[in-house]
Amino acid sequence: MVLEFEKPIADLEHKLHEMIQLAKGKNVDLSADIQSLEEKLHSLKKETFQNLTRWQRVQLSRHGDRPYALDYIYEMTDNFIELHGDRTVKDDKAMIGGLGDLDGRTVMFIGQQKGRNTKQRQERNFGMANPEGYRKALRLMKMAEKFKKPIVTLIDTPGAFPGIEAEERGQGEAIARNLREMFKLKVPVICIVIGEGASGGALGIAIGDKVFMLENTWYSVISPESCSSILWRSWDYKEQAAEALKLTSPDMKANGLIDAIIEEPLGGAHRNMQDMATRMKKTIITSLKELDKINPDKRIVTRIDKFCSMGVVNE
């Protein structure tokens, strides 16, 4: 999958690949030309990805090759054990969670999971959790609290599932309960937006002591397409909507809505998933060490103050 703004990069990569194959096949020395092309490619990547528009970052967050929650979890942890079900309705496969060994420490991981192909996307409901998904997440959080294990949530959803059956089973109540209960968790909670972070569907697992965003992700009350359809009665203005929403990681950091941005490899997380997972793992371990030093009661008060201060105008 190649996005429109990535096409010049893809063309140059193709030329580089052809030159390398030619050098091998003809047994000729093209090292100088290859080096020149590699430098040109690096410069083009740097220029392109340093000047992305907000809509282009939204596109990158949805890239078909972008790593999902389970990709990161399996890369960062050893002996990950996935846990299932909300003990009430069923196991929502759009919301995953379980225990994993992170550098010798057991951590409860929870996140939204999307699918790669049509069958997987249907099974995962495109990463849109039902009420039982949020109830499963809360059950796992309470389990982590009981056994004094820190919690890491990985956020990547276009929103909670908006179907009538989800509303009948208490979608709003399930998300609201998660918000209330996450504020009171006695264990450290770290939240990371790894892709899309839309509305209450994202916020339902995003109340934490530390909130991070990967560089090419977005976090907003609404998607650019939905915003466009409301304001202009058409999806054609999604680029303007993205600019107006100011939903990228630099925007969120500037507005004090997240703690920090985790830089991605040049070209996006999908270009080097192992490197991205290493950066995330380092951030999580460092943050946990900081949070461990804080008294649980003080951590809760700080967490509440952190979110209560958002959106407040001081005159």
Short mmCIF file of C-alpha atoms in Angstrom, two decimals:
data_model
loop_
_atom_site.label_atom_id
_atom_site.label_comp_id
_atom_site.label_asym_id
_atom_site.label_seq_id
_atom_site.Cartn_x
_atom_site.Cartn_y
_atom_site.Cartn_z
CA MET A 1 0.00 0.00 0.00
CA VAL A 2 1.41 3.37 -1.09
CA LEU A 3 -0.24 6.64 -0.11
CA GLU A 4 -0.42 9.46 -2.66
CA PHE A 5 2.31 11.55 -1.01
CA GLU A 6 4.53 8.46 -0.73
CA LYS A 7 4.61 7.77 -4.48
CA PRO A 8 7.79 9.79 -5.24
CA ILE A 9 9.52 7.88 -2.44
CA ALA A 10 8.23 4.55 -3.75
CA ASP A 11 9.46 5.39 -7.26
CA LEU A 12 12.93 6.22 -5.95
CA GLU A 13 13.00 3.03 -3.87
CA HIS A 14 12.10 1.04 -6.97
CA LYS A 15 14.97 2.64 -8.91
CA LEU A 16 17.36 1.88 -6.06
CA HIS A 17 16.24 -1.75 -5.98
CA GLU A 18 16.70 -2.05 -9.76
CA MET A 19 20.19 -0.56 -9.56
CA ILE A 20 21.20 -2.96 -6.77
CA GLN A 21 19.89 -5.92 -8.76
CA LEU A 22 21.68 -4.70 -11.89
CA ALA A 23 24.96 -4.43 -10.01
CA LYS A 24 24.57 -7.99 -8.74
CA GLY A 25 23.39 -9.45 -12.05
CA LYS A 26 25.99 -7.79 -14.28
CA ASN A 27 28.71 -7.95 -11.65
CA VAL A 28 29.56 -4.27 -12.11
CA ASP A 29 30.57 -1.68 -9.53
CA LEU A 30 27.72 0.81 -9.07
CA SER A 31 28.48 1.56 -5.44
CA ALA A 32 28.91 5.30 -6.03
CA ASP A 33 25.58 5.56 -7.88
CA ILE A 34 23.83 3.43 -5.26
CA GLN A 35 25.18 5.59 -2.44
CA SER A 36 24.10 8.75 -4.25
CA LEU A 37 20.61 7.36 -4.75
CA GLU A 38 20.39 6.26 -1.11
CA GLU A 39 21.32 9.77 0.05
CA LYS A 40 18.75 11.28 -2.29
CA LEU A 41 16.12 8.85 -0.99
CA HIS A 42 16.90 9.70 2.62
CA SER A 43 16.67 13.43 1.91
CA LEU A 44 13.35 12.98 0.11
CA LYS A 45 11.91 10.96 3.00
CA LYS A 46 13.09 13.51 5.54
CA GLU A 47 11.64 16.43 3.58
CA THR A 48 8.34 14.64 2.97
CA PHE A 49 7.68 13.43 6.50
CA GLN A 50 8.79 16.65 8.18
CA ASN A 51 6.17 18.59 6.25
CA LEU A 52 3.10 16.40 6.46
CA THR A 53 -0.32 18.03 6.61
CA ARG A 54 -2.72 16.98 9.33
CA TRP A 55 -4.75 14.95 6.84
CA GLN A 56 -1.63 13.14 5.66
CA ARG A 57 -0.87 12.17 9.26
CA VAL A 58 -4.41 10.81 9.52
CA GLN A 59 -3.76 8.75 6.40
CA LEU A 60 -0.50 7.42 7.87
CA SER A 61 -2.28 6.42 11.08
CA ARG A 62 -4.56 4.22 8.94
CA HIS A 63 -1.83 2.79 6.71
CA GLY A 64 -2.62 -0.81 5.80
CA ASP A 65 0.83 -1.98 6.88
CA ARG A 66 0.84 -0.10 10.18
CA PRO A 67 1.42 -2.31 13.25
CA TYR A 68 -1.58 -3.02 15.47
CA ALA A 69 -1.79 -3.59 19.22
CA LEU A 70 -1.01 -7.33 19.18
CA ASP A 71 1.97 -6.74 16.85
CA TYR A 72 3.53 -4.42 19.42
CA ILE A 73 2.62 -6.59 22.39
CA TYR A 74 4.19 -9.73 20.95
CA GLU A 75 7.27 -7.75 19.90
CA MET A 76 7.73 -6.04 23.29
CA THR A 77 6.87 -8.88 25.67
CA ASP A 78 7.69 -12.47 26.46
CA ASN A 79 5.10 -15.12 27.35
CA PHE A 80 2.07 -12.97 26.54
CA ILE A 81 -1.16 -14.65 27.66
CA GLU A 82 -4.34 -13.21 26.15
CA LEU A 83 -7.40 -13.18 28.41
CA HIS A 84 -10.95 -13.31 27.09
CA GLY A 85 -14.52 -12.34 27.85
CA ASP A 86 -16.41 -9.87 30.01
CA ARG A 87 -18.06 -12.66 32.07
CA THR A 88 -21.47 -11.31 31.03
CA VAL A 89 -22.13 -11.35 27.27
CA LYS A 90 -19.21 -12.57 25.15
CA ASP A 91 -15.60 -12.02 24.12
CA ASP A 92 -15.33 -8.83 22.06
CA LYS A 93 -12.46 -9.39 19.63
CA ALA A 94 -12.17 -5.67 18.89
CA MET A 95 -10.77 -5.26 22.42
CA ILE A 96 -7.82 -7.43 23.41
CA GLY A 97 -5.95 -7.78 26.66
CA GLY A 98 -3.69 -9.98 28.70
CA LEU A 99 -0.55 -10.36 30.76
CA GLY A 100 2.95 -10.13 29.34
CA ASP A 101 6.50 -10.09 30.65
CA LEU A 102 8.05 -6.69 29.92
CA ASP A 103 11.74 -6.73 30.72
CA GLY A 104 11.19 -9.04 33.68
CA ARG A 105 8.04 -7.33 34.94
CA THR A 106 4.46 -8.54 34.46
CA VAL A 107 2.26 -5.91 32.82
CA MET A 108 -1.43 -5.96 31.89
CA PHE A 109 -1.79 -4.88 28.26
CA ILE A 110 -5.17 -3.75 26.89
CA GLY A 111 -5.90 -2.36 23.44
CA GLN A 112 -8.13 -2.14 20.40
CA GLN A 113 -7.27 -4.54 17.59
CA LYS A 114 -7.99 -4.16 13.88
CA GLY A 115 -7.71 -6.78 11.13
CA ARG A 116 -5.47 -7.10 8.07
CA ASN A 117 -7.87 -8.70 5.61
CA THR A 118 -11.64 -8.69 5.11
CA LYS A 119 -12.27 -11.71 7.32
CA GLN A 120 -10.12 -10.37 10.16
CA ARG A 121 -11.66 -6.90 9.90
CA GLN A 122 -15.13 -8.36 10.25
CA GLU A 123 -14.01 -10.52 13.17
CA ARG A 124 -12.39 -7.52 14.89
CA ASN A 125 -15.30 -5.24 13.90
CA PHE A 126 -12.77 -2.79 12.41
CA GLY A 127 -11.41 -2.05 15.90
CA MET A 128 -14.78 -0.72 17.11
CA ALA A 129 -15.57 -2.26 20.48
CA ASN A 130 -19.04 -3.08 21.80
CA PRO A 131 -20.03 -2.57 25.47
CA GLU A 132 -18.71 -6.02 26.33
CA GLY A 133 -15.32 -4.94 25.01
CA TYR A 134 -15.14 -2.04 27.45
CA ARG A 135 -16.43 -4.28 30.24
CA LYS A 136 -13.73 -6.82 29.41
CA ALA A 137 -11.13 -4.03 29.53
CA LEU A 138 -12.40 -2.93 32.95
CA ARG A 139 -12.40 -6.52 34.24
CA LEU A 140 -8.76 -6.87 33.23
CA MET A 141 -7.88 -3.51 34.81
CA LYS A 142 -9.46 -4.61 38.09
CA MET A 143 -7.56 -7.89 37.88
CA ALA A 144 -4.30 -5.97 37.38
CA GLU A 145 -5.13 -3.79 40.38
CA LYS A 146 -5.88 -6.84 42.53
CA PHE A 147 -2.50 -8.39 41.76
CA LYS A 148 -0.66 -5.03 41.77
CA LYS A 149 0.36 -5.13 38.11
CA PRO A 150 0.76 -1.93 36.05
CA ILE A 151 -1.53 -1.32 33.09
CA VAL A 152 -0.59 -0.26 29.55
CA THR A 153 -3.34 0.55 27.05
CA LEU A 154 -2.79 0.79 23.29
CA ILE A 155 -5.41 2.95 21.58
CA ASP A 156 -6.34 2.47 17.93
CA THR A 157 -10.01 2.84 17.05
CA PRO A 158 -12.22 4.86 14.70
CA GLY A 159 -14.68 4.94 17.59
CA ALA A 160 -16.86 2.70 19.72
CA PHE A 161 -19.32 0.62 17.68
CA PRO A 162 -22.34 2.89 16.98
CA GLY A 163 -24.92 0.18 16.20
CA ILE A 164 -28.32 0.16 17.87
CA GLU A 165 -27.58 -3.20 19.51
CA ALA A 166 -24.51 -1.67 21.19
CA GLU A 167 -26.62 1.16 22.55
CA GLU A 168 -29.25 -1.33 23.76
CA ARG A 169 -26.56 -3.17 25.74
CA GLY A 170 -25.33 0.07 27.34
CA GLN A 171 -22.46 1.43 25.24
CA GLY A 172 -22.49 4.87 26.84
CA GLU A 173 -22.75 3.46 30.37
CA ALA A 174 -19.88 1.03 29.76
CA ILE A 175 -17.54 3.78 28.56
CA ALA A 176 -18.60 6.16 31.35
CA ARG A 177 -17.97 3.46 33.96
CA ASN A 178 -14.49 2.88 32.54
CA LEU A 179 -13.69 6.58 32.81
CA ARG A 180 -14.79 6.68 36.44
CA GLU A 181 -13.01 3.50 37.44
CA MET A 182 -9.77 4.29 35.63
CA PHE A 183 -9.42 7.48 37.63
CA LYS A 184 -9.42 5.40 40.82
CA LEU A 185 -7.00 2.61 39.84
CA LYS A 186 -4.22 2.25 42.41
CA VAL A 187 -1.67 0.86 39.97
CA PRO A 188 0.30 2.87 37.38
CA VAL A 189 -1.59 3.37 34.11
CA ILE A 190 0.14 4.28 30.84
CA CYS A 191 -1.90 5.02 27.69
CA ILE A 192 -0.45 5.19 24.17
CA VAL A 193 -2.29 6.20 20.98
CA ILE A 194 -0.76 3.93 18.32
CA GLY A 195 -3.11 4.77 15.43
CA GLU A 196 -6.54 6.35 15.46
CA GLY A 197 -7.92 7.84 18.67
CA ALA A 198 -11.53 8.73 18.02
CA SER A 199 -14.03 10.01 20.52
CA GLY A 200 -15.25 8.12 23.59
CA GLY A 201 -14.25 4.86 21.94
CA ALA A 202 -10.62 5.85 22.50
CA LEU A 203 -11.16 7.65 25.81
CA GLY A 204 -12.76 4.52 27.28
CA ILE A 205 -9.27 3.06 27.81
CA ALA A 206 -7.26 6.29 27.84
CA ILE A 207 -7.41 7.66 31.40
CA GLY A 208 -3.83 7.28 32.60
CA ASP A 209 -1.00 8.72 34.64
CA LYS A 210 0.94 9.12 31.40
CA VAL A 211 -0.64 9.58 27.98
CA PHE A 212 1.55 9.31 24.90
CA MET A 213 0.97 9.47 21.16
CA LEU A 214 3.07 8.00 18.41
CA GLU A 215 4.25 10.67 16.00
CA ASN A 216 1.88 9.89 13.13
CA THR A 217 -1.37 9.37 15.00
CA TRP A 218 -4.46 11.43 15.73
CA TYR A 219 -6.70 11.95 18.76
CA SER A 220 -9.98 13.83 18.57
CA VAL A 221 -13.64 13.91 19.51
CA ILE A 222 -14.54 13.12 15.89
CA SER A 223 -12.91 11.92 12.67
CA PRO A 224 -12.21 14.42 9.86
CA GLU A 225 -14.73 12.67 7.58
CA SER A 226 -17.53 12.78 10.14
CA CYS A 227 -16.72 16.40 10.98
CA SER A 228 -16.83 17.26 7.28
CA SER A 229 -20.18 15.51 6.83
CA ILE A 230 -21.68 17.47 9.73
CA LEU A 231 -20.32 20.91 8.80
CA TRP A 232 -20.45 20.68 5.00
CA ARG A 233 -22.87 17.77 4.42
CA SER A 234 -20.10 16.09 2.45
CA TRP A 235 -16.88 14.11 3.04
CA ASP A 236 -15.11 16.21 0.40
CA TYR A 237 -13.88 18.70 3.03
CA LYS A 238 -12.12 16.17 5.26
CA GLU A 239 -8.74 17.84 4.72
CA GLN A 240 -10.07 21.21 5.89
CA ALA A 241 -11.77 19.46 8.81
CA ALA A 242 -8.49 17.81 9.84
CA GLU A 243 -6.78 21.21 9.86
CA ALA A 244 -9.56 22.77 11.93
CA LEU A 245 -9.68 19.91 14.45
CA LYS A 246 -5.94 20.16 15.22
CA LEU A 247 -5.87 16.45 16.01
CA THR A 248 -2.24 15.44 15.46
CA SER A 249 0.30 14.57 18.15
CA PRO A 250 2.08 17.98 17.96
CA ASP A 251 -1.33 19.67 18.36
CA MET A 252 -2.23 17.53 21.35
CA LYS A 253 1.15 18.16 22.98
CA ALA A 254 0.92 21.92 22.38
CA ASN A 255 -2.52 21.98 24.02
CA GLY A 256 -1.31 20.02 27.04
CA LEU A 257 -3.60 17.06 26.34
CA ILE A 258 -0.82 14.45 26.23
CA ASP A 259 2.47 14.09 28.08
CA ALA A 260 4.82 13.38 25.19
CA ILE A 261 5.22 12.20 21.60
CA ILE A 262 7.03 8.97 20.78
CA GLU A 263 8.97 9.58 17.59
CA GLU A 264 8.46 7.08 14.78
CA PRO A 265 11.11 5.71 12.39
CA LEU A 266 11.53 7.83 9.27
CA GLY A 267 8.60 7.04 6.99
CA GLY A 268 6.27 5.82 9.72
CA ALA A 269 5.94 2.96 12.19
CA HIS A 270 5.17 0.49 9.40
CA ARG A 271 8.62 1.04 7.93
CA ASN A 272 10.33 -0.54 10.93
CA MET A 273 8.00 -2.15 13.44
CA GLN A 274 10.83 -3.62 15.53
CA ASP A 275 12.41 -0.19 15.97
CA MET A 276 9.04 1.35 16.85
CA ALA A 277 8.35 -1.38 19.40
CA THR A 278 11.78 -0.80 20.96
CA ARG A 279 11.06 2.93 21.33
CA MET A 280 7.67 2.23 22.90
CA LYS A 281 9.12 -0.35 25.27
CA LYS A 282 11.80 2.08 26.42
CA THR A 283 9.17 4.77 27.04
CA ILE A 284 6.96 2.37 29.02
CA ILE A 285 9.81 1.08 31.20
CA THR A 286 11.10 4.59 31.92
CA SER A 287 7.61 5.84 32.78
CA LEU A 288 6.87 2.90 35.07
CA LYS A 289 10.07 3.56 37.01
CA GLU A 290 8.96 7.18 37.51
CA LEU A 291 5.42 6.23 38.54
CA ASP A 292 6.60 3.52 40.97
CA LYS A 293 8.19 6.24 43.10
CA ILE A 294 4.85 8.00 43.63
CA ASN A 295 2.45 7.01 46.40
CA PRO A 296 -0.72 5.38 44.91
CA ASP A 297 -3.06 7.87 46.57
CA LYS A 298 -1.03 10.80 45.28
CA ARG A 299 -0.95 9.18 41.83
CA ILE A 300 -4.75 9.03 41.80
CA VAL A 301 -5.11 12.70 42.83
CA THR A 302 -2.59 13.75 40.19
CA ARG A 303 -4.41 11.68 37.55
CA ILE A 304 -7.73 13.31 38.41
CA ASP A 305 -6.23 16.82 38.43
CA LYS A 306 -4.54 16.12 35.10
CA PHE A 307 -7.82 15.48 33.29
CA CYS A 308 -9.92 17.98 35.24
CA SER A 309 -7.59 20.78 34.13
CA MET A 310 -8.24 20.04 30.44
CA GLY A 311 -10.58 22.43 28.71
CA VAL A 312 -10.84 24.79 31.68
CA VAL A 313 -10.54 28.52 30.96
CA ASN A 314 -8.84 30.56 33.68
CA GLU A 315 -9.71 34.24 33.56
#
